[in-house]
Coordinates of C-alpha atoms and ligand atoms in Angstrom, one line a residue:
X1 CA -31.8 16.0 -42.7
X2 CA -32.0 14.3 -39.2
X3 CA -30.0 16.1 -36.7
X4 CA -27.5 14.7 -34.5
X5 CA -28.4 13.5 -31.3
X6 CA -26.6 14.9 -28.4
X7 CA -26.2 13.1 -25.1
X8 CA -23.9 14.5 -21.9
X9 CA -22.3 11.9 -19.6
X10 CA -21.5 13.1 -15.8
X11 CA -18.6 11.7 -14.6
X12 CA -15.4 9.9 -16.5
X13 CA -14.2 7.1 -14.6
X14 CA -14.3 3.6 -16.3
X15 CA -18.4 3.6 -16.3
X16 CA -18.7 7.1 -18.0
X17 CA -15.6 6.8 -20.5
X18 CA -17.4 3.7 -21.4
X19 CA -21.0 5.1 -22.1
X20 CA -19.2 8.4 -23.9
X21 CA -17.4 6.2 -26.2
X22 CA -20.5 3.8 -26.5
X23 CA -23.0 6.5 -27.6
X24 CA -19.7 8.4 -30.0
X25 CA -19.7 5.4 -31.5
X26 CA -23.2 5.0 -32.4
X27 CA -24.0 8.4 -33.8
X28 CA -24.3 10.5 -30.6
X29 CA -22.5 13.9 -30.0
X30 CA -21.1 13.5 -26.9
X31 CA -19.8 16.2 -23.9
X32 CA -17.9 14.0 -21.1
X33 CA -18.0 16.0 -17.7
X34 CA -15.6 15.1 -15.2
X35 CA -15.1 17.4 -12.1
X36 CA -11.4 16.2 -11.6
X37 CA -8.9 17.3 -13.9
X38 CA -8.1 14.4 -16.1
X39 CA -10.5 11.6 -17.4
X40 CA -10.2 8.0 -15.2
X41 CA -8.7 9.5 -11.9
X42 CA -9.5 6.6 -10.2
X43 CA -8.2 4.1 -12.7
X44 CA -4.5 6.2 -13.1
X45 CA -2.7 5.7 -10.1
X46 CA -0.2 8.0 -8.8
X47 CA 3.8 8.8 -9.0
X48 CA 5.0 8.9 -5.8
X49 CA 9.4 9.5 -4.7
X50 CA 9.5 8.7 -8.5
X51 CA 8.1 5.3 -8.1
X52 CA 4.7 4.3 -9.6
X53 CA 1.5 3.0 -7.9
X54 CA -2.0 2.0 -8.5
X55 CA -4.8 3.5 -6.8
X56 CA -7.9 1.5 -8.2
X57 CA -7.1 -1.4 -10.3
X58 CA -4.8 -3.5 -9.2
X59 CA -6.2 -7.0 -10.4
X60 CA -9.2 -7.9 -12.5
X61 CA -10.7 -11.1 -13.8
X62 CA -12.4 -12.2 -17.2
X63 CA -9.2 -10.0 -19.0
X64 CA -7.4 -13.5 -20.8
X65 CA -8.3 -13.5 -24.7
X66 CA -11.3 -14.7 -24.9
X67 CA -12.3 -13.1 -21.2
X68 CA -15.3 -11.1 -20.5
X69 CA -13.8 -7.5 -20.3
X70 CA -11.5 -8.3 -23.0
X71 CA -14.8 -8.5 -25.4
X72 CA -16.0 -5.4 -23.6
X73 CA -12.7 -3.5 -24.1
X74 CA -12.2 -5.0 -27.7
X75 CA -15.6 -3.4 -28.6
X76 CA -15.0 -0.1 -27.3
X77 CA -12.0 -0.2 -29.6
X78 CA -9.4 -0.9 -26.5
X79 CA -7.6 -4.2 -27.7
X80 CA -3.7 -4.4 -27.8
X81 CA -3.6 -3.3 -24.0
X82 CA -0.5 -5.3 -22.2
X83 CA -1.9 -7.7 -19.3
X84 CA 0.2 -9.6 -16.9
X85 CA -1.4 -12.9 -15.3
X86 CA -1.0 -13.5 -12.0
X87 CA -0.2 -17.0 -10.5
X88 CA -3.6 -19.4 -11.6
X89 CA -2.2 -22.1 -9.1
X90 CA -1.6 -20.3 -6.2
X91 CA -3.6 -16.4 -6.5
X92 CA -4.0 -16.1 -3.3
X93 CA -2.4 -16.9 0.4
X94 CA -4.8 -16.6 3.3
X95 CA -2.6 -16.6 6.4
X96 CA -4.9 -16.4 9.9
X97 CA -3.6 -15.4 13.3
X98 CA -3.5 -18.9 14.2
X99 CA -0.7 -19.6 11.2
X100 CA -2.6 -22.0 8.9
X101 CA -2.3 -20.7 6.0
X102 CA -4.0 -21.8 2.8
X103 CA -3.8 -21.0 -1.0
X104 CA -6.6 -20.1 -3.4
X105 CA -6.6 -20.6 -6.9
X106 CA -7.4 -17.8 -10.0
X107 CA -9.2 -21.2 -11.8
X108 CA -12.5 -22.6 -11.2
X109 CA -11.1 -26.1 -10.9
X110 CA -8.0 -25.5 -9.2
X111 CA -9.8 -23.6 -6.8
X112 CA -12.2 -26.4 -6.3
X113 CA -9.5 -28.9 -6.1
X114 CA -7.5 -27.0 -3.3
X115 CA -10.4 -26.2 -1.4
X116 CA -11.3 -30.0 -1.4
X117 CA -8.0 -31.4 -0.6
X118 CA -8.3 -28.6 2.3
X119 CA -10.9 -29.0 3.8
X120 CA -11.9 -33.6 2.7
X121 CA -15.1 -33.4 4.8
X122 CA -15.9 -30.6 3.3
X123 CA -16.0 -31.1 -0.2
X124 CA -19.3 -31.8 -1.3
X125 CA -20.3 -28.4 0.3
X126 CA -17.4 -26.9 -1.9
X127 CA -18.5 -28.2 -4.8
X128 CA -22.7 -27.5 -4.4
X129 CA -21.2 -23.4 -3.4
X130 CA -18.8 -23.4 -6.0
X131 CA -21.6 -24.5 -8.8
X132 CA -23.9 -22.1 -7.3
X133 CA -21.7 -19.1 -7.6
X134 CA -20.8 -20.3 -11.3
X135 CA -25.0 -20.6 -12.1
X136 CA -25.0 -17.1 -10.8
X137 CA -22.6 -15.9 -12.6
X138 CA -24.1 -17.1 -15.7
X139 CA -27.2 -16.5 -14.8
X140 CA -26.8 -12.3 -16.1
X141 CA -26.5 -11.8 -19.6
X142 CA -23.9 -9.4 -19.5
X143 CA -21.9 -11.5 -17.8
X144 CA -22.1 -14.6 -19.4
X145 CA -22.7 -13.0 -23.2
X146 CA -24.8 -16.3 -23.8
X147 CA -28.0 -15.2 -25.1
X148 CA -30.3 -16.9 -22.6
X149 CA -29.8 -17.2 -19.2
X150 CA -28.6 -20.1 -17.8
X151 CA -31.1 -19.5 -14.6
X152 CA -33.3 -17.4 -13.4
X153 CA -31.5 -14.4 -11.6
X154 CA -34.5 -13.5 -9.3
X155 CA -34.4 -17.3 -7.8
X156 CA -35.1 -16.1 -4.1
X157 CA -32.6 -18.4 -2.5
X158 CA -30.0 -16.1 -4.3
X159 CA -31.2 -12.7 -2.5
X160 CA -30.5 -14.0 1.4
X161 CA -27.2 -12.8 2.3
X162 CA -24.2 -14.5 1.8
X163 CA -23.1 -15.8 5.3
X164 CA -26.9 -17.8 5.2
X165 CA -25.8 -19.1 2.2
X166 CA -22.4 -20.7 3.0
X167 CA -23.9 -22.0 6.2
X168 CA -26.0 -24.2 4.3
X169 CA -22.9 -25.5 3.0
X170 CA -20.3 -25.5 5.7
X171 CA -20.2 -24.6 9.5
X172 CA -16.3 -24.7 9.0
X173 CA -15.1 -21.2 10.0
X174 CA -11.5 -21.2 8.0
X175 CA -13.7 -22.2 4.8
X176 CA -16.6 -20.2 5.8
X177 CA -13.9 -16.7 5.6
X178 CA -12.0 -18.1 2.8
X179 CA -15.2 -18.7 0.3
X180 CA -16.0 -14.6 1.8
X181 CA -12.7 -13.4 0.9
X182 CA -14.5 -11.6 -2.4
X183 CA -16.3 -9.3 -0.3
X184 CA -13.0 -7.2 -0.3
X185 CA -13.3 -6.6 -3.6
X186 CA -16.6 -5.2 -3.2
X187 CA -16.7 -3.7 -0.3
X188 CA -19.6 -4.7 1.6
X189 CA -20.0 -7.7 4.4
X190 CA -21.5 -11.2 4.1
X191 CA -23.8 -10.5 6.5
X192 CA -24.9 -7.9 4.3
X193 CA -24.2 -8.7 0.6
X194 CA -26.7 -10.9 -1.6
X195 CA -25.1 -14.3 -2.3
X196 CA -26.5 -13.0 -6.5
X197 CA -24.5 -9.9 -6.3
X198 CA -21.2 -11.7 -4.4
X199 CA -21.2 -14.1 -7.2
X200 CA -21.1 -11.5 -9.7
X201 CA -18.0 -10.0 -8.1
X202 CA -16.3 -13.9 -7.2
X203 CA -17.4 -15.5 -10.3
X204 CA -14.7 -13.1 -12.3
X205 CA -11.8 -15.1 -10.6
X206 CA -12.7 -17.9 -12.4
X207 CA -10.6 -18.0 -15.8
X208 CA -7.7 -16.3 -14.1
X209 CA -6.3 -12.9 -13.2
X210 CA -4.3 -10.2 -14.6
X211 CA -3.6 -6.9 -14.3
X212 CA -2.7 -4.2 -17.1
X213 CA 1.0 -4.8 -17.5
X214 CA 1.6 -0.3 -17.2
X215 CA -1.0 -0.6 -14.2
X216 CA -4.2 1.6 -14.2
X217 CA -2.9 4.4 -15.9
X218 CA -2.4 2.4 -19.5
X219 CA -6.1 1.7 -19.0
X220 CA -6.5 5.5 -18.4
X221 CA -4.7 6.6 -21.3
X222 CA -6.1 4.3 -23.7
X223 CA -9.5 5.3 -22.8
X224 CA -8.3 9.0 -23.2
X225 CA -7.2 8.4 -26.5
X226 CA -10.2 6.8 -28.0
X227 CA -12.4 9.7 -26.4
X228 CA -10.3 12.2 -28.9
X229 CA -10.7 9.5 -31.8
X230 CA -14.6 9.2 -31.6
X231 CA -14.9 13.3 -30.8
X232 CA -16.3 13.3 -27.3
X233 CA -16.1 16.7 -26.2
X234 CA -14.0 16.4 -23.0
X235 CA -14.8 19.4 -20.1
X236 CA -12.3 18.4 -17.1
X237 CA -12.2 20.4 -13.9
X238 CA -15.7 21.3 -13.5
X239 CA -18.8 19.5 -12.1
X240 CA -22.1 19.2 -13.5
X241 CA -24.7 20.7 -11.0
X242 CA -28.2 21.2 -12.5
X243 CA -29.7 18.7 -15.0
X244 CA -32.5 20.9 -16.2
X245 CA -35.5 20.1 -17.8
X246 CA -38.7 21.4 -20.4
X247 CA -42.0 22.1 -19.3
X248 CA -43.2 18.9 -20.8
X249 CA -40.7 17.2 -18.4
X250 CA -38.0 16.5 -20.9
X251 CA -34.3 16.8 -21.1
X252 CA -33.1 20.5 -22.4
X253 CA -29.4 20.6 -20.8
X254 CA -26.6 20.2 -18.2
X255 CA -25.6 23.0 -16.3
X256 CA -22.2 22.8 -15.1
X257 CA -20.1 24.7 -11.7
X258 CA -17.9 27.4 -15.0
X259 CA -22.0 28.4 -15.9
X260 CA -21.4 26.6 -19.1
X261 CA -25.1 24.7 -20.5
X262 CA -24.6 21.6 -22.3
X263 CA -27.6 21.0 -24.7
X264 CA -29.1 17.3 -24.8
X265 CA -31.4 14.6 -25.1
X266 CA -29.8 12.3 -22.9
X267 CA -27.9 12.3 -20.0
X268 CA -25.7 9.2 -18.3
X269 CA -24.9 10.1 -14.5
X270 CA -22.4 8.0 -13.1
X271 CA -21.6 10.0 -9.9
X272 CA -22.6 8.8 -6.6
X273 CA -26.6 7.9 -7.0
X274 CA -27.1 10.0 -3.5
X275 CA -26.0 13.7 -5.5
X276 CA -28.6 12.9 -8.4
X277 CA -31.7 14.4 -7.1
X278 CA -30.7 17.8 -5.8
X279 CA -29.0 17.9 -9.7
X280 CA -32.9 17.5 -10.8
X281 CA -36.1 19.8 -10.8
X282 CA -37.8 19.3 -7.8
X283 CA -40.5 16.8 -8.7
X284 CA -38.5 15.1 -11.4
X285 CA -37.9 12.0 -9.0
X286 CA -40.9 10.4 -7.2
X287 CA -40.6 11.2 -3.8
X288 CA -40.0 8.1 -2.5
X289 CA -36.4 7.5 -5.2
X290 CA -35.4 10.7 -3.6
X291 CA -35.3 9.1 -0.2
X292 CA -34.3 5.3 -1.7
X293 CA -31.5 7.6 -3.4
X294 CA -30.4 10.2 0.0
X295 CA -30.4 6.8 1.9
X296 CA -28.0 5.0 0.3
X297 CA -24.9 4.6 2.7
X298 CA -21.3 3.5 1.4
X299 CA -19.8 -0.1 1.7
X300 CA -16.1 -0.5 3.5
X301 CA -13.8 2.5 3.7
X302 CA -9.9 1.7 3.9
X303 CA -6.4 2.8 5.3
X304 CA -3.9 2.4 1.9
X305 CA -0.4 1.4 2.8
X306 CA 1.8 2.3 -0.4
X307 CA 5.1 0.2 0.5
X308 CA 8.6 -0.2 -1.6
X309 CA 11.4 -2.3 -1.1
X310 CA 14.4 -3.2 -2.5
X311 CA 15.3 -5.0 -6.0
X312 CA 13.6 -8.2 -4.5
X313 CA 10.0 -8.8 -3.5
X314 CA 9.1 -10.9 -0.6
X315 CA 8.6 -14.0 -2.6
X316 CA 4.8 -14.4 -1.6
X317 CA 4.1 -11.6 -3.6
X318 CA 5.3 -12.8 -6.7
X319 CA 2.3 -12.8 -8.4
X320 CA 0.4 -13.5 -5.8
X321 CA -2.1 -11.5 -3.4
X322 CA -1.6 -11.8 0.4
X323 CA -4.5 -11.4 3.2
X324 CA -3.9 -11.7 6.6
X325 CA -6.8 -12.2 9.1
X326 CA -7.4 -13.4 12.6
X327 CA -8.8 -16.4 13.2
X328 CA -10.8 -16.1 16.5
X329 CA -12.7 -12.9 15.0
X330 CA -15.8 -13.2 12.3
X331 CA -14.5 -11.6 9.1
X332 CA -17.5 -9.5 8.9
X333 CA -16.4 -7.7 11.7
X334 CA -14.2 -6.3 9.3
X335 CA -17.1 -4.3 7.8
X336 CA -18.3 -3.0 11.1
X337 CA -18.7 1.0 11.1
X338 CA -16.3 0.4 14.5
X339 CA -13.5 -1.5 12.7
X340 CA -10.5 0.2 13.0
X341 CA -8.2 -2.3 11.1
X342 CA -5.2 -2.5 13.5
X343 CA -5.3 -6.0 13.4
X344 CA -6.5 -6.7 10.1
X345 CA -7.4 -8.0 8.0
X346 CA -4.1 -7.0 6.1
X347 CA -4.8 -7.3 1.8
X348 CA -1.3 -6.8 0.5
X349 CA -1.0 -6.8 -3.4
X350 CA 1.8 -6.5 -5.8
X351 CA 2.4 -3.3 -7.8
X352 CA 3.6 -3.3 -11.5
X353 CA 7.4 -3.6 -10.3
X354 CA 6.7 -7.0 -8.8
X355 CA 4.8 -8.4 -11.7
X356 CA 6.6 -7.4 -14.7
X357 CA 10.1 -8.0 -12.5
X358 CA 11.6 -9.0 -15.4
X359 CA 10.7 -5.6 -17.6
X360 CA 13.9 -3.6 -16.5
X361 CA 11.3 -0.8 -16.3
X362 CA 11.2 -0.8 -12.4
X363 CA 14.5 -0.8 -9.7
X364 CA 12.6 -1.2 -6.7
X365 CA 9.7 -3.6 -5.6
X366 CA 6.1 -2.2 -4.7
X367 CA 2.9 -3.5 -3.0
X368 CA -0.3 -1.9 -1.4
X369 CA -1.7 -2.7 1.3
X370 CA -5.8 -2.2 1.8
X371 CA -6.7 -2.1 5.5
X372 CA -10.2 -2.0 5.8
X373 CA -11.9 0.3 8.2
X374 CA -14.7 2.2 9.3
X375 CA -14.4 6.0 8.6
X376 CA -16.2 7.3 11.5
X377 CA -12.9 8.8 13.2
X378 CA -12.4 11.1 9.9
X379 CA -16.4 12.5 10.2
X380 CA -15.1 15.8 11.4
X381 CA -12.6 16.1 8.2
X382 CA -15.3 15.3 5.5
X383 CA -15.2 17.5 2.6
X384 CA -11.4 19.2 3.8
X385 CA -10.0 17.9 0.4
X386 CA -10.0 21.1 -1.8
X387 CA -7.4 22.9 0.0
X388 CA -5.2 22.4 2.6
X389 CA -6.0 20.0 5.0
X390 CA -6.5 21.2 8.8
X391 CA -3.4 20.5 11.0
X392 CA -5.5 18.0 13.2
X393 CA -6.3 15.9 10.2
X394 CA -2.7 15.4 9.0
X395 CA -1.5 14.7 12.6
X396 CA -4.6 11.8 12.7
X397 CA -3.3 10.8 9.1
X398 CA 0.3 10.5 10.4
X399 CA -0.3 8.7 13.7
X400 CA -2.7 6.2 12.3
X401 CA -0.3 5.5 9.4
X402 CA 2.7 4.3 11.3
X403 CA 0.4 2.5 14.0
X404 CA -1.2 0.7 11.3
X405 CA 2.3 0.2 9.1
X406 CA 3.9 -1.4 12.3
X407 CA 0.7 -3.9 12.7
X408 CA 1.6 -4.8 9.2
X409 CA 5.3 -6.0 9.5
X410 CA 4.1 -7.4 13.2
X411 CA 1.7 -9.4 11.2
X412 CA 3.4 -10.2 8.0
X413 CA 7.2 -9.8 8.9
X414 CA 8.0 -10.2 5.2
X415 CA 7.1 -7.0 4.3
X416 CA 9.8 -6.0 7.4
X417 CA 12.3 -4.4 4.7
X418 CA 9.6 -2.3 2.7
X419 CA 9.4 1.3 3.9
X420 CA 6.3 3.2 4.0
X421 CA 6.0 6.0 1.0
X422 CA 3.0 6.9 1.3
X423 CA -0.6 6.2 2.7
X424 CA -4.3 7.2 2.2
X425 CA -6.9 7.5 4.7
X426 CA -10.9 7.3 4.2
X427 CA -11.3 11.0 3.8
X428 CA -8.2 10.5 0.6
X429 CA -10.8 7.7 -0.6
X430 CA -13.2 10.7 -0.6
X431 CA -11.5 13.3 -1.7
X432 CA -10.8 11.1 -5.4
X433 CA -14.2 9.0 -5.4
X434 CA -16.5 11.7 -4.5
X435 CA -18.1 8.9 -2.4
X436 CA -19.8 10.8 0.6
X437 CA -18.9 8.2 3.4
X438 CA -15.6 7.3 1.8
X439 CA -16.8 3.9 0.5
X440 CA -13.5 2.8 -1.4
X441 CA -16.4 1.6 -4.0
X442 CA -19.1 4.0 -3.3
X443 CA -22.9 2.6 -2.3
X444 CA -22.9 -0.5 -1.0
X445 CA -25.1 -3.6 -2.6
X446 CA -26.6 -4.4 0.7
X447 CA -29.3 -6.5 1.2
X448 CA -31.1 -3.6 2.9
X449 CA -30.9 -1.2 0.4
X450 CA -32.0 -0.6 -3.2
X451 CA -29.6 0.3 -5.5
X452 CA -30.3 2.4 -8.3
X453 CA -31.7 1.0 -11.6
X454 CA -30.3 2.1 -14.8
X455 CA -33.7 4.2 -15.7
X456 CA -35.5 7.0 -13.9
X457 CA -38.7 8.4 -14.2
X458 CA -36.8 11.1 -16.8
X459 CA -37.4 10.3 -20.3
X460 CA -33.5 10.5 -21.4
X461 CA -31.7 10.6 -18.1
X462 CA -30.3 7.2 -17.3
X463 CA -27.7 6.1 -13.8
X464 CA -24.3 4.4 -14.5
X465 CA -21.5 3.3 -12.6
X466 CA -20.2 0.9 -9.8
X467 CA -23.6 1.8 -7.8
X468 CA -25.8 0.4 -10.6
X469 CA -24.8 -3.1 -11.5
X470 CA -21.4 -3.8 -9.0
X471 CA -17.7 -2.4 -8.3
X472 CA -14.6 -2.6 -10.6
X473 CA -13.7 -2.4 -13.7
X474 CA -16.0 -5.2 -15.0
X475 CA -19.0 -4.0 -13.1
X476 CA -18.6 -0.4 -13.8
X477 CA -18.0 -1.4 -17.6
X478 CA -20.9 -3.4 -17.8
X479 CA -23.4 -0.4 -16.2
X480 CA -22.0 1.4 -19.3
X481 CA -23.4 -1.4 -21.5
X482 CA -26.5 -1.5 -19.3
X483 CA -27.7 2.3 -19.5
X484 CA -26.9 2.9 -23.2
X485 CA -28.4 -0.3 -23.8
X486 CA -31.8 1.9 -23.4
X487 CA -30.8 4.3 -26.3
X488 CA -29.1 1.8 -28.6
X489 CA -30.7 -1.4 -28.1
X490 CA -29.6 -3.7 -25.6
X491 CA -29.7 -6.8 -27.7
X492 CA -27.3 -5.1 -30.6
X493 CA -24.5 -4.0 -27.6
X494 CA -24.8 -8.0 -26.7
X495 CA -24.7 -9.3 -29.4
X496 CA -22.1 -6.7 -30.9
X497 CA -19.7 -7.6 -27.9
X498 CA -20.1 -11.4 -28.6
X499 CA -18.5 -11.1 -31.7
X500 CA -15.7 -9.4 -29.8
X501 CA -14.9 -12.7 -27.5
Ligands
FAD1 C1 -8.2 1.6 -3.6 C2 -9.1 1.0 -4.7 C3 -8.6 -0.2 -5.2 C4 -9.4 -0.8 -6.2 N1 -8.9 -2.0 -6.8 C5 -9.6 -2.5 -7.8 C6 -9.1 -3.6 -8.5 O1 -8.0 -4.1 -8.2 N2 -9.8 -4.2 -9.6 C7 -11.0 -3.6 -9.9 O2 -11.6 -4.1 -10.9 N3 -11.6 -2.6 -9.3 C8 -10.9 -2.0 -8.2 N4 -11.4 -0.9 -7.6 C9 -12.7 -0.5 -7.9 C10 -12.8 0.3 -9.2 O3 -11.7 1.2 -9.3 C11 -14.1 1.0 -9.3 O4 -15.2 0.1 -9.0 C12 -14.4 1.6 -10.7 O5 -13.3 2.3 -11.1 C13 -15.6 2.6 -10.5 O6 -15.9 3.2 -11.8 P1 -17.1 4.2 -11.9 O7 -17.0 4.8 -13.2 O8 -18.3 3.5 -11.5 O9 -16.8 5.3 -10.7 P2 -15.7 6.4 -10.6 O10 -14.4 5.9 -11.0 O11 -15.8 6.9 -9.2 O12 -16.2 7.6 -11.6 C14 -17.2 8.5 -11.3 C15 -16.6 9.9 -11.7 O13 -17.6 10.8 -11.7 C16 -17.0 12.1 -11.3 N5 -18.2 12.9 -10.8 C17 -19.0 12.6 -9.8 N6 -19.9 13.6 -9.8 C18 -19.7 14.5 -10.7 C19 -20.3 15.7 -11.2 N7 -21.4 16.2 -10.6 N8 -19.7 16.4 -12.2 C20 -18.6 15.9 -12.8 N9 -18.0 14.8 -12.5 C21 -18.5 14.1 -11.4 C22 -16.0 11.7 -10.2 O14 -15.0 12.6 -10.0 C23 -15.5 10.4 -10.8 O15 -14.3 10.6 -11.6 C24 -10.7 -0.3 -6.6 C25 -11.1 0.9 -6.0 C26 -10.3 1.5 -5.1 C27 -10.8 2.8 -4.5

């Protein structure tokens, strides 16, 4: 009789709760590692002065029926999930320092037809960038589903860096930031990020967006259910630290921090790529992916503003996202190590009260607010997370909290009557992300640096996770798909998940 193949997956946010279930599902025994102490910590949000909040979902694309993740979630045996859309006309407001203020659409044609009608002169630049983005989209399988690409992903003209490639299409500075705008939801600059991998991240706007109707933590939980339905052997509170392997260079087992040894043949990591190779035998990694890997520097860190306010929401929440940025200042400065984020940009986003108003569930409005910053000023409190934190630290927390919730009602007086309940600084990002710089979505897909590819030089021990193919849900989801695509056969997942749409 043939034995039962054993796998261990390191790490269970959305990437590794994916792969665990993926490889249950298809015969493996699985053991899901996860040194927090519940599964999805970063999907769950928080309870805060008895009121709710989400920490890191707060909207996602491709999640209609027939959307992307929908398929990806209905295949993983996630399907009757409640989703709230938010408004397709009118996603976004975009107000500068200068007061124009412009809406962007959750619909690739409404988008394009507001962009146009802002910007006349403008709109056969729109439409060649907008049709670019869409090709690009397309162009990966695991986005699109469609069995052959539309066009060729490694097209040169989509690896220069996305400020290059909306200069060929506008020198208008409003349009130039507002077609940018997705580089907050990936975290890196456009001076920095490859027009390919922006697209990936934009083109997920383009059939609406919702959000899970009992935020984050629904996801969560569902997830955690389905774990105990297919088996997965679920070890919480304790990290894996040595992947070790045979003489002959293959995979024996997973040591974790309680000394326990997980036999296995194969092994998903979906941890921050820079902690893999002191996990590994020396030698396992060629010298040079140990340095690619150590190299590998986080995208934007962020202030988070958690804000409540009475029974009524400032109306340009309702359903809507808000940024606020100045208009005599690049927007990539916003991505600058230096970047304090006193003066914005200001990302302000509705919270589960404010989209399901009419639920009864909720008596008082939330939002967040996402300040990017650099984390340089927190280096000296790096790694203070597991116990208390030092006295200087809270004071820094403290003071740049209020100076940084007063630049916020300066610059959006709307959000005047919410009060501040609570707030997270980069070293918080690090403490729940296990990102060493406090990247809010770990390494950044720079232009300068190479990301880790699903496969190593270890027969059996494959990467996952936002680093691999791109941040959020989608992109962590789809690394899932990627890396257990090697041990199940890529083409079945696809074509598996097609059915699904
Ligand atoms: C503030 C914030 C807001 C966000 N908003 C959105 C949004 O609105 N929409 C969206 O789509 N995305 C959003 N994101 C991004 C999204 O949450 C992430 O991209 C996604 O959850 C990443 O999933 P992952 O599995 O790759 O990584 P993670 O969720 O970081 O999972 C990796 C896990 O591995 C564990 N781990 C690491 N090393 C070890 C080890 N050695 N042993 C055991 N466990 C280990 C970690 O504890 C962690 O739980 C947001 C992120 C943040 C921070």
């Amino acid at each position: 009789m043939a034995t039962q193949p054993s796998a261990v997956v390191i790490g269970a946010g959305a990437s590794g709760m994916a792969s665990a279930l993926l490889l249950a599902m298809h015969g493996y025994r699985v053991s899901l590692v996860e040194r927090a102490k519940e599964p999805g910590v970063t999907l769950r949000g928080f309870l805060k002065s008895r009121l709710y909040f989400d920490s890191g979902v707060h909207f996602v694309g491709e999640l209609s029926p027939h959307g992307l993740l929908t398929a990806y979630l209905r295949y993983l045996g996630i399907d009757d999930l409640p989703s709230v859309e938010f408004d397709r006309h009118h996603f976004e407001t975009v107000r500068f320092s200068d007061r124009r203020e412009f809406s962007l659409a959750a619909d690739f044609e409404m988008m394009l037809a507001g962009l146009s009608a802002d910007f006349p002169t403008e709109k056969d630049g729109i439409q060649h960038y907008m049709a670019d983005v869409k090709a690009a989209y397309d162009s990966s399988v695991f986005h699109s589903l469609q069995g052959i690409p539309g066009r060729d992903e490694t097209d040169p003209r989509w690896h220069i860096p996305l400020q290059d490639y909306i200069a060929r299409y506008t020198r208008n500075p409003w349009l130039q930031t507002l077609l940018a705008i997705p580089c907050l939801y990936h975290g890196v600059s456009p001076n920095n990020v490859s027009f390919l991998q922006h697209a990936r991240v934009a083109g997920t706007h383009f059939d609406g967006v919702r959000t899970f109707a009992k935020g984050g933590l629904s996801l969560a939980n569902a997830f955690e259910q389905r774990l105990a339905e297919e088996d997965v052997a679920l070890h919480c509170s304790c990290s894996a630290v040595q992947i070790h392997c045979r003489s002959d260079g293959s995979l024996s087992e997973v040591e974790l921090d309680n000394g326990e040894r997980l036999a296995c043949s194969a092994v998903i990591y979906t941890g921050h790529p820079r902690f893999l190779p002191q996990m590994l035998p020396e030698k396992a990694l060629r010298p040079a992916a140990v340095n690619r890997l150590h190299q590998l520097y986080d995208g934007m860190s962020a202030h988070l503003l958690y804000l409540s306010g009475g029974a009524e929401p400032p109306l340009l929440l309702n359903k809507k996202n808000l940024l606020y940025c100045r208009h005599d200042r690049p927007f990539s400065d916003a991505f600058q190590p230096s970047h304090r984020g006193h003066e914005g940009p200001f990302y302000v986003m509705p919270g589960p009260s404010i989209l399901n108003r009419n639920s009864g569930l909720y008596h008082s409005a939330d939002c967040v607010a996402v300040i990017p910053c650099g984390a340089a000023e927190y280096r000296a409190f790096y790694g203070t997370g597991n116990d208390k934190r030092p006295a200087a630290y809270r004071a820094l927390k403290k003071q740049r909290l209020a100076a940084l919730y007063d630049a916020l009602r300066r610059a959006i007086p709307e959000t005047e009557g919410m009060r501040l309940v609570d707030g997270a600084t980069p070293v918080t990002l690090q403490k729940y992300l296990y990102s060493p710089e406090c990247g809010m979505y770990g390494a950044a897909h720079d232009v300068t640096q190479f990301n880790p590819l699903p496969v190593t030089r270890v027969a059996g021990l494959y990467i996952a996770g936002q680093a691999v193919t791109g941040p959020g849900v989608i992109g962590a989801t789809i690394s899932a798909f990627l890396a257990c695509g090697y041990l199940l056969g890529h083409q079945n997942l696809l074509s598996a998940v097609r059915a699904c749409r």
